[in-house]
């Protein structure tokens, strides 16, 4: 059985590029717990809060519940659920999962494969990360679910993965003249730019093309905040700052809150700005809450 292919084809609700990372987040969490205790089960009442925090932080902006993936992941053949009454999930209702003592764990066949192939866990985890989340979030997401991956696993490629266009970084940074589109940072060591990255507006994991009209040159800080939904880009190419963001320090006010309503820096004439379709996707699928009012220039 090709477990990577099965993982790549997890059944998820999708429409118009909608994010639904419920199953991938549960599976990443289960892999992290498997590393700690290969024989342990995940009782729903014991892990519900952990899973809810993951969905709140890394899931779509709309409210959701961990009960959905806890029940429905069984249909993908990688997860099993037992209750106090025996095998089988009681359904996706929160109350039913709580009251029946529902406990989930990786499917027996998958656990056996992980025991046979020690590197399989890392390959599955990397595949889930690549298919559902931008690279800027991979490290902290591994920490959040308790996954300890070997550095070499980051370089292993699977046949089921779509390849990125390595030219995009240079094209995007050139289009924005090697300046962060949000703050104007343009640091270099000699002739080499440092701390500048090419950010996908519509995530590559969700069909975002490797094109300048789907990219922004951002400093490392603003790239992370953009992918976390703290920052966004409005229809008028002005910066959006989420009202959910809280920061009381002068640095937080200056480098984040004060950006609200300011125009993007770039791209240079002749380069295509971010396309409306990609801005709209980010606003619906990544940006959290309502934008703050524009600050005084």
PDB file of C-alpha atoms in Angstrom:
ATOM      1  CA  UNK A   1       0.000   0.000   0.000  1.00  0.00           C
ATOM      2  CA  UNK A   2       1.344   3.453  -0.945  1.00  0.00           C
ATOM      3  CA  UNK A   3       0.687   5.458   2.192  1.00  0.00           C
ATOM      4  CA  UNK A   4       1.986   8.703   0.711  1.00  0.00           C
ATOM      5  CA  UNK A   5      -0.489   8.459  -2.140  1.00  0.00           C
ATOM      6  CA  UNK A   6      -3.314   7.722   0.281  1.00  0.00           C
ATOM      7  CA  UNK A   7      -2.343  10.681   2.475  1.00  0.00           C
ATOM      8  CA  UNK A   8      -2.180  12.938  -0.573  1.00  0.00           C
ATOM      9  CA  UNK A   9      -5.747  11.992  -1.474  1.00  0.00           C
ATOM     10  CA  UNK A  10      -7.446  12.651   1.869  1.00  0.00           C
ATOM     11  CA  UNK A  11     -11.083  13.442   1.170  1.00  0.00           C
ATOM     12  CA  UNK A  12     -11.788  17.049   2.071  1.00  0.00           C
ATOM     13  CA  UNK A  13     -14.655  19.405   1.470  1.00  0.00           C
ATOM     14  CA  UNK A  14     -13.547  21.859  -1.168  1.00  0.00           C
ATOM     15  CA  UNK A  15     -15.156  24.542  -3.253  1.00  0.00           C
ATOM     16  CA  UNK A  16     -13.480  27.445  -4.990  1.00  0.00           C
ATOM     17  CA  UNK A  17     -10.171  26.979  -3.185  1.00  0.00           C
ATOM     18  CA  UNK A  18     -11.730  26.856   0.284  1.00  0.00           C
ATOM     19  CA  UNK A  19      -9.324  25.731   2.993  1.00  0.00           C
ATOM     20  CA  UNK A  20     -10.403  22.710   5.021  1.00  0.00           C
ATOM     21  CA  UNK A  21      -7.239  21.501   6.816  1.00  0.00           C
ATOM     22  CA  UNK A  22      -9.170  19.685   9.560  1.00  0.00           C
ATOM     23  CA  UNK A  23      -8.006  16.174   8.654  1.00  0.00           C
ATOM     24  CA  UNK A  24      -4.368  17.140   7.954  1.00  0.00           C
ATOM     25  CA  UNK A  25      -4.138  18.919  11.318  1.00  0.00           C
ATOM     26  CA  UNK A  26      -5.576  15.920  13.173  1.00  0.00           C
ATOM     27  CA  UNK A  27      -3.216  13.575  11.350  1.00  0.00           C
ATOM     28  CA  UNK A  28      -0.176  15.759  12.099  1.00  0.00           C
ATOM     29  CA  UNK A  29      -1.222  15.856  15.749  1.00  0.00           C
ATOM     30  CA  UNK A  30      -1.657  12.067  15.788  1.00  0.00           C
ATOM     31  CA  UNK A  31       1.801  11.581  14.249  1.00  0.00           C
ATOM     32  CA  UNK A  32       3.306  13.785  16.932  1.00  0.00           C
ATOM     33  CA  UNK A  33       1.603  11.794  19.663  1.00  0.00           C
ATOM     34  CA  UNK A  34       2.654   8.530  17.957  1.00  0.00           C
ATOM     35  CA  UNK A  35       6.284   9.626  18.300  1.00  0.00           C
ATOM     36  CA  UNK A  36       5.721   9.970  22.052  1.00  0.00           C
ATOM     37  CA  UNK A  37       3.698   6.794  22.534  1.00  0.00           C
ATOM     38  CA  UNK A  38       3.275   4.443  19.585  1.00  0.00           C
ATOM     39  CA  UNK A  39       0.635   2.363  21.389  1.00  0.00           C
ATOM     40  CA  UNK A  40      -1.367   5.153  23.000  1.00  0.00           C
ATOM     41  CA  UNK A  41      -4.836   6.295  21.972  1.00  0.00           C
ATOM     42  CA  UNK A  42      -6.244   9.811  21.762  1.00  0.00           C
ATOM     43  CA  UNK A  43      -9.388  10.090  23.859  1.00  0.00           C
ATOM     44  CA  UNK A  44     -11.528  12.837  22.370  1.00  0.00           C
ATOM     45  CA  UNK A  45     -12.185  14.580  25.680  1.00  0.00           C
ATOM     46  CA  UNK A  46      -8.450  14.648  26.423  1.00  0.00           C
ATOM     47  CA  UNK A  47      -7.334  16.119  23.098  1.00  0.00           C
ATOM     48  CA  UNK A  48     -10.355  18.240  22.150  1.00  0.00           C
ATOM     49  CA  UNK A  49      -8.851  21.488  23.449  1.00  0.00           C
ATOM     50  CA  UNK A  50      -5.512  20.836  21.728  1.00  0.00           C
ATOM     51  CA  UNK A  51      -7.232  20.147  18.422  1.00  0.00           C
ATOM     52  CA  UNK A  52      -9.465  23.206  18.780  1.00  0.00           C
ATOM     53  CA  UNK A  53      -6.415  25.407  19.327  1.00  0.00           C
ATOM     54  CA  UNK A  54      -4.795  23.996  16.180  1.00  0.00           C
ATOM     55  CA  UNK A  55      -7.915  24.651  14.124  1.00  0.00           C
ATOM     56  CA  UNK A  56      -8.246  28.163  15.516  1.00  0.00           C
ATOM     57  CA  UNK A  57      -4.632  29.045  14.778  1.00  0.00           C
ATOM     58  CA  UNK A  58      -3.979  27.166  11.540  1.00  0.00           C
ATOM     59  CA  UNK A  59      -7.449  26.526  10.156  1.00  0.00           C
ATOM     60  CA  UNK A  60      -9.709  28.796   8.108  1.00  0.00           C
ATOM     61  CA  UNK A  61     -11.113  32.010   9.623  1.00  0.00           C
ATOM     62  CA  UNK A  62     -14.611  30.552  10.033  1.00  0.00           C
ATOM     63  CA  UNK A  63     -15.536  28.787  13.277  1.00  0.00           C
ATOM     64  CA  UNK A  64     -15.056  25.021  13.176  1.00  0.00           C
ATOM     65  CA  UNK A  65     -14.916  21.982  15.458  1.00  0.00           C
ATOM     66  CA  UNK A  66     -12.417  19.097  15.879  1.00  0.00           C
ATOM     67  CA  UNK A  67     -15.313  16.621  16.080  1.00  0.00           C
ATOM     68  CA  UNK A  68     -15.622  16.678  12.291  1.00  0.00           C
ATOM     69  CA  UNK A  69     -12.161  15.279  11.440  1.00  0.00           C
ATOM     70  CA  UNK A  70     -12.123  12.989  14.487  1.00  0.00           C
ATOM     71  CA  UNK A  71     -15.086  11.103  12.995  1.00  0.00           C
ATOM     72  CA  UNK A  72     -14.619  11.533   9.243  1.00  0.00           C
ATOM     73  CA  UNK A  73     -10.902  10.689   9.014  1.00  0.00           C
ATOM     74  CA  UNK A  74     -11.901   7.041   9.546  1.00  0.00           C
ATOM     75  CA  UNK A  75     -13.253   6.937   5.979  1.00  0.00           C
ATOM     76  CA  UNK A  76      -9.758   7.595   4.581  1.00  0.00           C
ATOM     77  CA  UNK A  77      -8.351   4.349   5.965  1.00  0.00           C
ATOM     78  CA  UNK A  78      -5.665   5.997   8.112  1.00  0.00           C
ATOM     79  CA  UNK A  79      -7.574   6.404  11.394  1.00  0.00           C
ATOM     80  CA  UNK A  80      -9.761   4.328  13.671  1.00  0.00           C
ATOM     81  CA  UNK A  81     -12.154   5.224  16.483  1.00  0.00           C
ATOM     82  CA  UNK A  82     -13.376   3.077  19.353  1.00  0.00           C
ATOM     83  CA  UNK A  83     -15.825   3.936  22.108  1.00  0.00           C
ATOM     84  CA  UNK A  84     -16.688   2.414  25.478  1.00  0.00           C
ATOM     85  CA  UNK A  85     -19.156   0.261  23.539  1.00  0.00           C
ATOM     86  CA  UNK A  86     -16.603  -1.108  21.093  1.00  0.00           C
ATOM     87  CA  UNK A  87     -15.164  -0.310  17.648  1.00  0.00           C
ATOM     88  CA  UNK A  88     -16.657   2.375  15.423  1.00  0.00           C
ATOM     89  CA  UNK A  89     -17.193   6.110  15.720  1.00  0.00           C
ATOM     90  CA  UNK A  90     -20.484   7.340  17.215  1.00  0.00           C
ATOM     91  CA  UNK A  91     -20.622  10.155  14.640  1.00  0.00           C
ATOM     92  CA  UNK A  92     -19.388  13.711  14.313  1.00  0.00           C
ATOM     93  CA  UNK A  93     -21.481  15.143  17.146  1.00  0.00           C
ATOM     94  CA  UNK A  94     -19.401  16.680  19.931  1.00  0.00           C
ATOM     95  CA  UNK A  95     -21.706  15.363  22.643  1.00  0.00           C
ATOM     96  CA  UNK A  96     -21.665  11.810  21.250  1.00  0.00           C
ATOM     97  CA  UNK A  97     -17.873  11.758  21.058  1.00  0.00           C
ATOM     98  CA  UNK A  98     -17.563  13.028  24.612  1.00  0.00           C
ATOM     99  CA  UNK A  99     -20.176  10.805  26.251  1.00  0.00           C
ATOM    100  CA  UNK A 100     -19.140   7.533  24.579  1.00  0.00           C
ATOM    101  CA  UNK A 101     -15.468   7.854  25.482  1.00  0.00           C
ATOM    102  CA  UNK A 102     -14.489   7.985  21.818  1.00  0.00           C
ATOM    103  CA  UNK A 103     -10.781   7.301  21.375  1.00  0.00           C
ATOM    104  CA  UNK A 104      -8.903   7.605  18.077  1.00  0.00           C
ATOM    105  CA  UNK A 105      -5.567   6.352  16.865  1.00  0.00           C
ATOM    106  CA  UNK A 106      -3.746   5.710  13.610  1.00  0.00           C
ATOM    107  CA  UNK A 107      -5.130   2.720  11.712  1.00  0.00           C
ATOM    108  CA  UNK A 108      -3.465  -0.634  12.550  1.00  0.00           C
ATOM    109  CA  UNK A 109      -2.056  -1.035   9.028  1.00  0.00           C
ATOM    110  CA  UNK A 110      -0.513   2.431   9.150  1.00  0.00           C
ATOM    111  CA  UNK A 111       0.996   1.805  12.580  1.00  0.00           C
ATOM    112  CA  UNK A 112       2.507  -1.420  11.289  1.00  0.00           C
ATOM    113  CA  UNK A 113       3.980   0.401   8.284  1.00  0.00           C
ATOM    114  CA  UNK A 114       5.471   3.082  10.563  1.00  0.00           C
ATOM    115  CA  UNK A 115       7.146   0.360  12.631  1.00  0.00           C
ATOM    116  CA  UNK A 116       8.564  -1.284   9.485  1.00  0.00           C
ATOM    117  CA  UNK A 117       9.755   1.969   7.901  1.00  0.00           C
ATOM    118  CA  UNK A 118      11.142   4.394  10.491  1.00  0.00           C
ATOM    119  CA  UNK A 119      11.431   7.227   7.956  1.00  0.00           C
ATOM    120  CA  UNK A 120       7.805   6.934   6.797  1.00  0.00           C
ATOM    121  CA  UNK A 121       6.488   9.150   9.581  1.00  0.00           C
ATOM    122  CA  UNK A 122       8.700  12.036   8.497  1.00  0.00           C
ATOM    123  CA  UNK A 123       7.760  11.642   4.848  1.00  0.00           C
ATOM    124  CA  UNK A 124       4.053  11.642   5.681  1.00  0.00           C
ATOM    125  CA  UNK A 125       4.431  14.704   7.887  1.00  0.00           C
ATOM    126  CA  UNK A 126       6.369  16.616   5.232  1.00  0.00           C
ATOM    127  CA  UNK A 127       3.794  15.712   2.628  1.00  0.00           C
ATOM    128  CA  UNK A 128       0.933  16.971   4.800  1.00  0.00           C
ATOM    129  CA  UNK A 129       2.795  20.201   5.487  1.00  0.00           C
ATOM    130  CA  UNK A 130       3.622  20.789   1.829  1.00  0.00           C
ATOM    131  CA  UNK A 131       0.136  20.038   0.559  1.00  0.00           C
ATOM    132  CA  UNK A 132      -1.791  22.131   3.077  1.00  0.00           C
ATOM    133  CA  UNK A 133       0.372  24.886   4.582  1.00  0.00           C
ATOM    134  CA  UNK A 134       2.919  27.481   3.413  1.00  0.00           C
ATOM    135  CA  UNK A 135       6.604  26.868   4.257  1.00  0.00           C
ATOM    136  CA  UNK A 136       6.693  29.835   6.652  1.00  0.00           C
ATOM    137  CA  UNK A 137       4.415  27.921   9.046  1.00  0.00           C
ATOM    138  CA  UNK A 138       6.003  24.455   8.862  1.00  0.00           C
ATOM    139  CA  UNK A 139       8.462  24.826  11.723  1.00  0.00           C
ATOM    140  CA  UNK A 140       6.067  26.295  14.270  1.00  0.00           C
ATOM    141  CA  UNK A 141       3.314  23.852  13.246  1.00  0.00           C
ATOM    142  CA  UNK A 142       5.655  20.929  13.963  1.00  0.00           C
ATOM    143  CA  UNK A 143       6.310  22.423  17.390  1.00  0.00           C
ATOM    144  CA  UNK A 144       2.586  22.922  17.978  1.00  0.00           C
ATOM    145  CA  UNK A 145       1.779  19.242  17.322  1.00  0.00           C
ATOM    146  CA  UNK A 146       4.930  17.887  18.982  1.00  0.00           C
ATOM    147  CA  UNK A 147       6.556  16.535  15.829  1.00  0.00           C
ATOM    148  CA  UNK A 148      10.317  16.048  15.840  1.00  0.00           C
ATOM    149  CA  UNK A 149      11.487  15.737  12.228  1.00  0.00           C
ATOM    150  CA  UNK A 150      15.028  15.102  11.085  1.00  0.00           C
ATOM    151  CA  UNK A 151      16.507  18.005   9.077  1.00  0.00           C
ATOM    152  CA  UNK A 152      17.266  15.703   6.128  1.00  0.00           C
ATOM    153  CA  UNK A 153      13.578  14.919   5.775  1.00  0.00           C
ATOM    154  CA  UNK A 154      12.987  18.450   4.563  1.00  0.00           C
ATOM    155  CA  UNK A 155      14.871  17.609   1.384  1.00  0.00           C
ATOM    156  CA  UNK A 156      13.003  14.417   0.519  1.00  0.00           C
ATOM    157  CA  UNK A 157      10.627  14.853  -2.378  1.00  0.00           C
ATOM    158  CA  UNK A 158       7.650  12.665  -3.172  1.00  0.00           C
ATOM    159  CA  UNK A 159       6.305  11.888  -6.624  1.00  0.00           C
ATOM    160  CA  UNK A 160       2.865  13.140  -5.600  1.00  0.00           C
ATOM    161  CA  UNK A 161       4.121  16.673  -4.950  1.00  0.00           C
ATOM    162  CA  UNK A 162       3.782  19.468  -7.473  1.00  0.00           C
ATOM    163  CA  UNK A 163       7.141  21.111  -8.048  1.00  0.00           C
ATOM    164  CA  UNK A 164       7.652  24.778  -7.279  1.00  0.00           C
ATOM    165  CA  UNK A 165       9.189  27.154  -9.792  1.00  0.00           C
ATOM    166  CA  UNK A 166      12.495  28.168  -8.221  1.00  0.00           C
ATOM    167  CA  UNK A 167      12.616  31.299 -10.405  1.00  0.00           C
ATOM    168  CA  UNK A 168       9.668  32.865  -8.572  1.00  0.00           C
ATOM    169  CA  UNK A 169      11.729  34.269  -5.723  1.00  0.00           C
ATOM    170  CA  UNK A 170      14.020  36.212  -8.038  1.00  0.00           C
ATOM    171  CA  UNK A 171      11.131  37.414 -10.208  1.00  0.00           C
ATOM    172  CA  UNK A 172       9.123  38.673  -7.232  1.00  0.00           C
ATOM    173  CA  UNK A 173      12.049  40.300  -5.442  1.00  0.00           C
ATOM    174  CA  UNK A 174      13.052  42.019  -8.678  1.00  0.00           C
ATOM    175  CA  UNK A 175       9.488  43.238  -9.287  1.00  0.00           C
ATOM    176  CA  UNK A 176       9.483  44.875  -5.844  1.00  0.00           C
ATOM    177  CA  UNK A 177      13.062  46.161  -6.216  1.00  0.00           C
ATOM    178  CA  UNK A 178      14.260  44.073  -3.265  1.00  0.00           C
ATOM    179  CA  UNK A 179      12.082  45.939  -0.742  1.00  0.00           C
ATOM    180  CA  UNK A 180       9.405  44.613   1.592  1.00  0.00           C
ATOM    181  CA  UNK A 181       6.069  45.635   0.095  1.00  0.00           C
ATOM    182  CA  UNK A 182       4.738  46.381   3.586  1.00  0.00           C
ATOM    183  CA  UNK A 183       7.549  48.214   5.384  1.00  0.00           C
ATOM    184  CA  UNK A 184      10.214  48.948   2.766  1.00  0.00           C
ATOM    185  CA  UNK A 185      12.962  46.921   4.480  1.00  0.00           C
ATOM    186  CA  UNK A 186      15.797  46.316   1.991  1.00  0.00           C
ATOM    187  CA  UNK A 187      18.693  44.854   4.018  1.00  0.00           C
ATOM    188  CA  UNK A 188      21.724  43.323   2.342  1.00  0.00           C
ATOM    189  CA  UNK A 189      25.059  41.781   3.234  1.00  0.00           C
ATOM    190  CA  UNK A 190      27.259  43.030   0.460  1.00  0.00           C
ATOM    191  CA  UNK A 191      25.244  42.432  -2.691  1.00  0.00           C
ATOM    192  CA  UNK A 192      23.108  39.653  -1.169  1.00  0.00           C
ATOM    193  CA  UNK A 193      19.635  40.547   0.196  1.00  0.00           C
ATOM    194  CA  UNK A 194      18.915  39.142   3.663  1.00  0.00           C
ATOM    195  CA  UNK A 195      15.584  38.681   5.387  1.00  0.00           C
ATOM    196  CA  UNK A 196      13.550  39.136   2.191  1.00  0.00           C
ATOM    197  CA  UNK A 197      11.253  36.408   0.902  1.00  0.00           C
ATOM    198  CA  UNK A 198       8.804  35.824  -1.930  1.00  0.00           C
ATOM    199  CA  UNK A 199       5.391  35.246  -0.372  1.00  0.00           C
ATOM    200  CA  UNK A 200       2.562  33.519  -2.201  1.00  0.00           C
ATOM    201  CA  UNK A 201      -0.699  35.438  -1.777  1.00  0.00           C
ATOM    202  CA  UNK A 202      -2.849  32.462  -2.744  1.00  0.00           C
ATOM    203  CA  UNK A 203      -0.919  29.639  -1.112  1.00  0.00           C
ATOM    204  CA  UNK A 204       0.968  27.305  -3.410  1.00  0.00           C
ATOM    205  CA  UNK A 205      -0.667  24.427  -1.526  1.00  0.00           C
ATOM    206  CA  UNK A 206      -4.056  25.670  -2.782  1.00  0.00           C
ATOM    207  CA  UNK A 207      -3.263  26.156  -6.442  1.00  0.00           C
ATOM    208  CA  UNK A 208      -1.484  29.481  -6.122  1.00  0.00           C
ATOM    209  CA  UNK A 209       0.677  29.930  -9.238  1.00  0.00           C
ATOM    210  CA  UNK A 210       4.384  30.730  -9.162  1.00  0.00           C
ATOM    211  CA  UNK A 211       3.822  34.113 -10.838  1.00  0.00           C
ATOM    212  CA  UNK A 212       4.591  37.688  -9.868  1.00  0.00           C
ATOM    213  CA  UNK A 213       0.888  38.581  -9.794  1.00  0.00           C
ATOM    214  CA  UNK A 214       0.506  36.019  -6.987  1.00  0.00           C
ATOM    215  CA  UNK A 215       3.575  37.188  -5.100  1.00  0.00           C
ATOM    216  CA  UNK A 216       4.773  39.834  -2.688  1.00  0.00           C
ATOM    217  CA  UNK A 217       8.305  40.627  -1.616  1.00  0.00           C
ATOM    218  CA  UNK A 218       8.092  40.634   2.178  1.00  0.00           C
ATOM    219  CA  UNK A 219      10.553  40.728   5.039  1.00  0.00           C
ATOM    220  CA  UNK A 220      10.588  37.598   7.194  1.00  0.00           C
ATOM    221  CA  UNK A 221       8.420  39.182   9.913  1.00  0.00           C
ATOM    222  CA  UNK A 222       5.695  40.415   7.601  1.00  0.00           C
ATOM    223  CA  UNK A 223       5.746  37.196   5.578  1.00  0.00           C
ATOM    224  CA  UNK A 224       4.962  35.216   8.733  1.00  0.00           C
ATOM    225  CA  UNK A 225       2.214  37.646   9.775  1.00  0.00           C
ATOM    226  CA  UNK A 226       0.763  37.596   6.255  1.00  0.00           C
ATOM    227  CA  UNK A 227       0.572  33.783   6.244  1.00  0.00           C
ATOM    228  CA  UNK A 228      -0.942  33.799   9.756  1.00  0.00           C
ATOM    229  CA  UNK A 229      -3.754  36.125   8.680  1.00  0.00           C
ATOM    230  CA  UNK A 230      -2.625  39.127  10.724  1.00  0.00           C
ATOM    231  CA  UNK A 231      -1.901  41.122   7.559  1.00  0.00           C
ATOM    232  CA  UNK A 232      -3.657  41.234   4.211  1.00  0.00           C
ATOM    233  CA  UNK A 233      -4.072  43.286   1.055  1.00  0.00           C
ATOM    234  CA  UNK A 234      -7.279  45.161   0.274  1.00  0.00           C
ATOM    235  CA  UNK A 235      -8.953  45.751  -3.072  1.00  0.00           C
ATOM    236  CA  UNK A 236      -7.228  49.120  -3.335  1.00  0.00           C
ATOM    237  CA  UNK A 237      -3.789  47.530  -2.774  1.00  0.00           C
ATOM    238  CA  UNK A 238      -3.641  48.945   0.739  1.00  0.00           C
ATOM    239  CA  UNK A 239      -2.453  46.977   3.759  1.00  0.00           C
ATOM    240  CA  UNK A 240      -5.010  45.317   6.020  1.00  0.00           C
ATOM    241  CA  UNK A 241      -4.251  44.681   9.709  1.00  0.00           C
ATOM    242  CA  UNK A 242      -6.530  42.338  11.639  1.00  0.00           C
ATOM    243  CA  UNK A 243      -8.403  43.757  14.619  1.00  0.00           C
ATOM    244  CA  UNK A 244      -7.613  40.466  16.364  1.00  0.00           C
ATOM    245  CA  UNK A 245      -3.926  41.330  16.480  1.00  0.00           C
ATOM    246  CA  UNK A 246      -2.857  42.638  19.895  1.00  0.00           C
ATOM    247  CA  UNK A 247       0.479  44.311  20.543  1.00  0.00           C
ATOM    248  CA  UNK A 248       1.257  46.962  23.143  1.00  0.00           C
ATOM    249  CA  UNK A 249       4.959  47.480  22.591  1.00  0.00           C
ATOM    250  CA  UNK A 250       6.269  50.338  20.458  1.00  0.00           C
ATOM    251  CA  UNK A 251       7.673  47.719  18.063  1.00  0.00           C
ATOM    252  CA  UNK A 252       4.276  46.046  17.599  1.00  0.00           C
ATOM    253  CA  UNK A 253       2.601  49.382  17.013  1.00  0.00           C
ATOM    254  CA  UNK A 254       5.246  50.622  14.598  1.00  0.00           C
ATOM    255  CA  UNK A 255       5.852  47.438  12.607  1.00  0.00           C
ATOM    256  CA  UNK A 256       2.297  46.073  12.484  1.00  0.00           C
ATOM    257  CA  UNK A 257      -0.580  48.246  13.696  1.00  0.00           C
ATOM    258  CA  UNK A 258       0.693  51.425  12.025  1.00  0.00           C
ATOM    259  CA  UNK A 259       0.639  49.684   8.625  1.00  0.00           C
ATOM    260  CA  UNK A 260      -3.179  49.702   8.486  1.00  0.00           C
ATOM    261  CA  UNK A 261      -4.398  51.492   5.382  1.00  0.00           C
ATOM    262  CA  UNK A 262      -0.953  52.249   3.978  1.00  0.00           C
ATOM    263  CA  UNK A 263      -0.418  51.523   0.268  1.00  0.00           C
ATOM    264  CA  UNK A 264       1.821  48.663  -0.819  1.00  0.00           C
ATOM    265  CA  UNK A 265       5.352  49.606  -1.799  1.00  0.00           C
ATOM    266  CA  UNK A 266       5.669  48.464  -5.423  1.00  0.00           C
ATOM    267  CA  UNK A 267       5.713  46.706  -7.698  1.00  0.00           C
ATOM    268  CA  UNK A 268       7.829  48.753 -10.074  1.00  0.00           C
ATOM    269  CA  UNK A 269       6.282  49.977 -13.356  1.00  0.00           C
ATOM    270  CA  UNK A 270       5.944  47.192 -15.893  1.00  0.00           C
ATOM    271  CA  UNK A 271       5.416  44.489 -13.244  1.00  0.00           C
ATOM    272  CA  UNK A 272       1.981  43.109 -12.554  1.00  0.00           C
ATOM    273  CA  UNK A 273       0.467  43.900  -9.143  1.00  0.00           C
ATOM    274  CA  UNK A 274      -1.243  41.204  -7.093  1.00  0.00           C
ATOM    275  CA  UNK A 275      -4.256  39.886  -9.020  1.00  0.00           C
ATOM    276  CA  UNK A 276      -7.716  40.521  -7.569  1.00  0.00           C
ATOM    277  CA  UNK A 277      -8.554  36.797  -7.517  1.00  0.00           C
ATOM    278  CA  UNK A 278      -5.536  36.026  -5.328  1.00  0.00           C
ATOM    279  CA  UNK A 279      -6.173  38.980  -2.984  1.00  0.00           C
ATOM    280  CA  UNK A 280      -9.766  37.813  -2.601  1.00  0.00           C
ATOM    281  CA  UNK A 281      -8.696  34.224  -1.820  1.00  0.00           C
ATOM    282  CA  UNK A 282      -6.326  35.412   0.902  1.00  0.00           C
ATOM    283  CA  UNK A 283      -8.978  37.701   2.389  1.00  0.00           C
ATOM    284  CA  UNK A 284     -11.507  34.847   2.586  1.00  0.00           C
ATOM    285  CA  UNK A 285      -9.262  31.940   3.514  1.00  0.00           C
ATOM    286  CA  UNK A 286      -6.383  33.368   5.569  1.00  0.00           C
ATOM    287  CA  UNK A 287      -7.041  36.878   6.910  1.00  0.00           C
ATOM    288  CA  UNK A 288      -8.605  36.770  10.374  1.00  0.00           C
ATOM    289  CA  UNK A 289     -11.439  38.995  11.507  1.00  0.00           C
ATOM    290  CA  UNK A 290     -12.133  42.543  10.393  1.00  0.00           C
ATOM    291  CA  UNK A 291      -9.457  45.031   9.337  1.00  0.00           C
ATOM    292  CA  UNK A 292      -8.412  47.889  11.597  1.00  0.00           C
ATOM    293  CA  UNK A 293      -9.230  51.438  10.529  1.00  0.00           C
ATOM    294  CA  UNK A 294      -6.493  53.147   8.562  1.00  0.00           C
ATOM    295  CA  UNK A 295      -3.871  54.919  10.642  1.00  0.00           C
ATOM    296  CA  UNK A 296      -2.633  58.409   9.976  1.00  0.00           C
ATOM    297  CA  UNK A 297       0.221  58.527   7.505  1.00  0.00           C
TER     298      UNK A 297
END
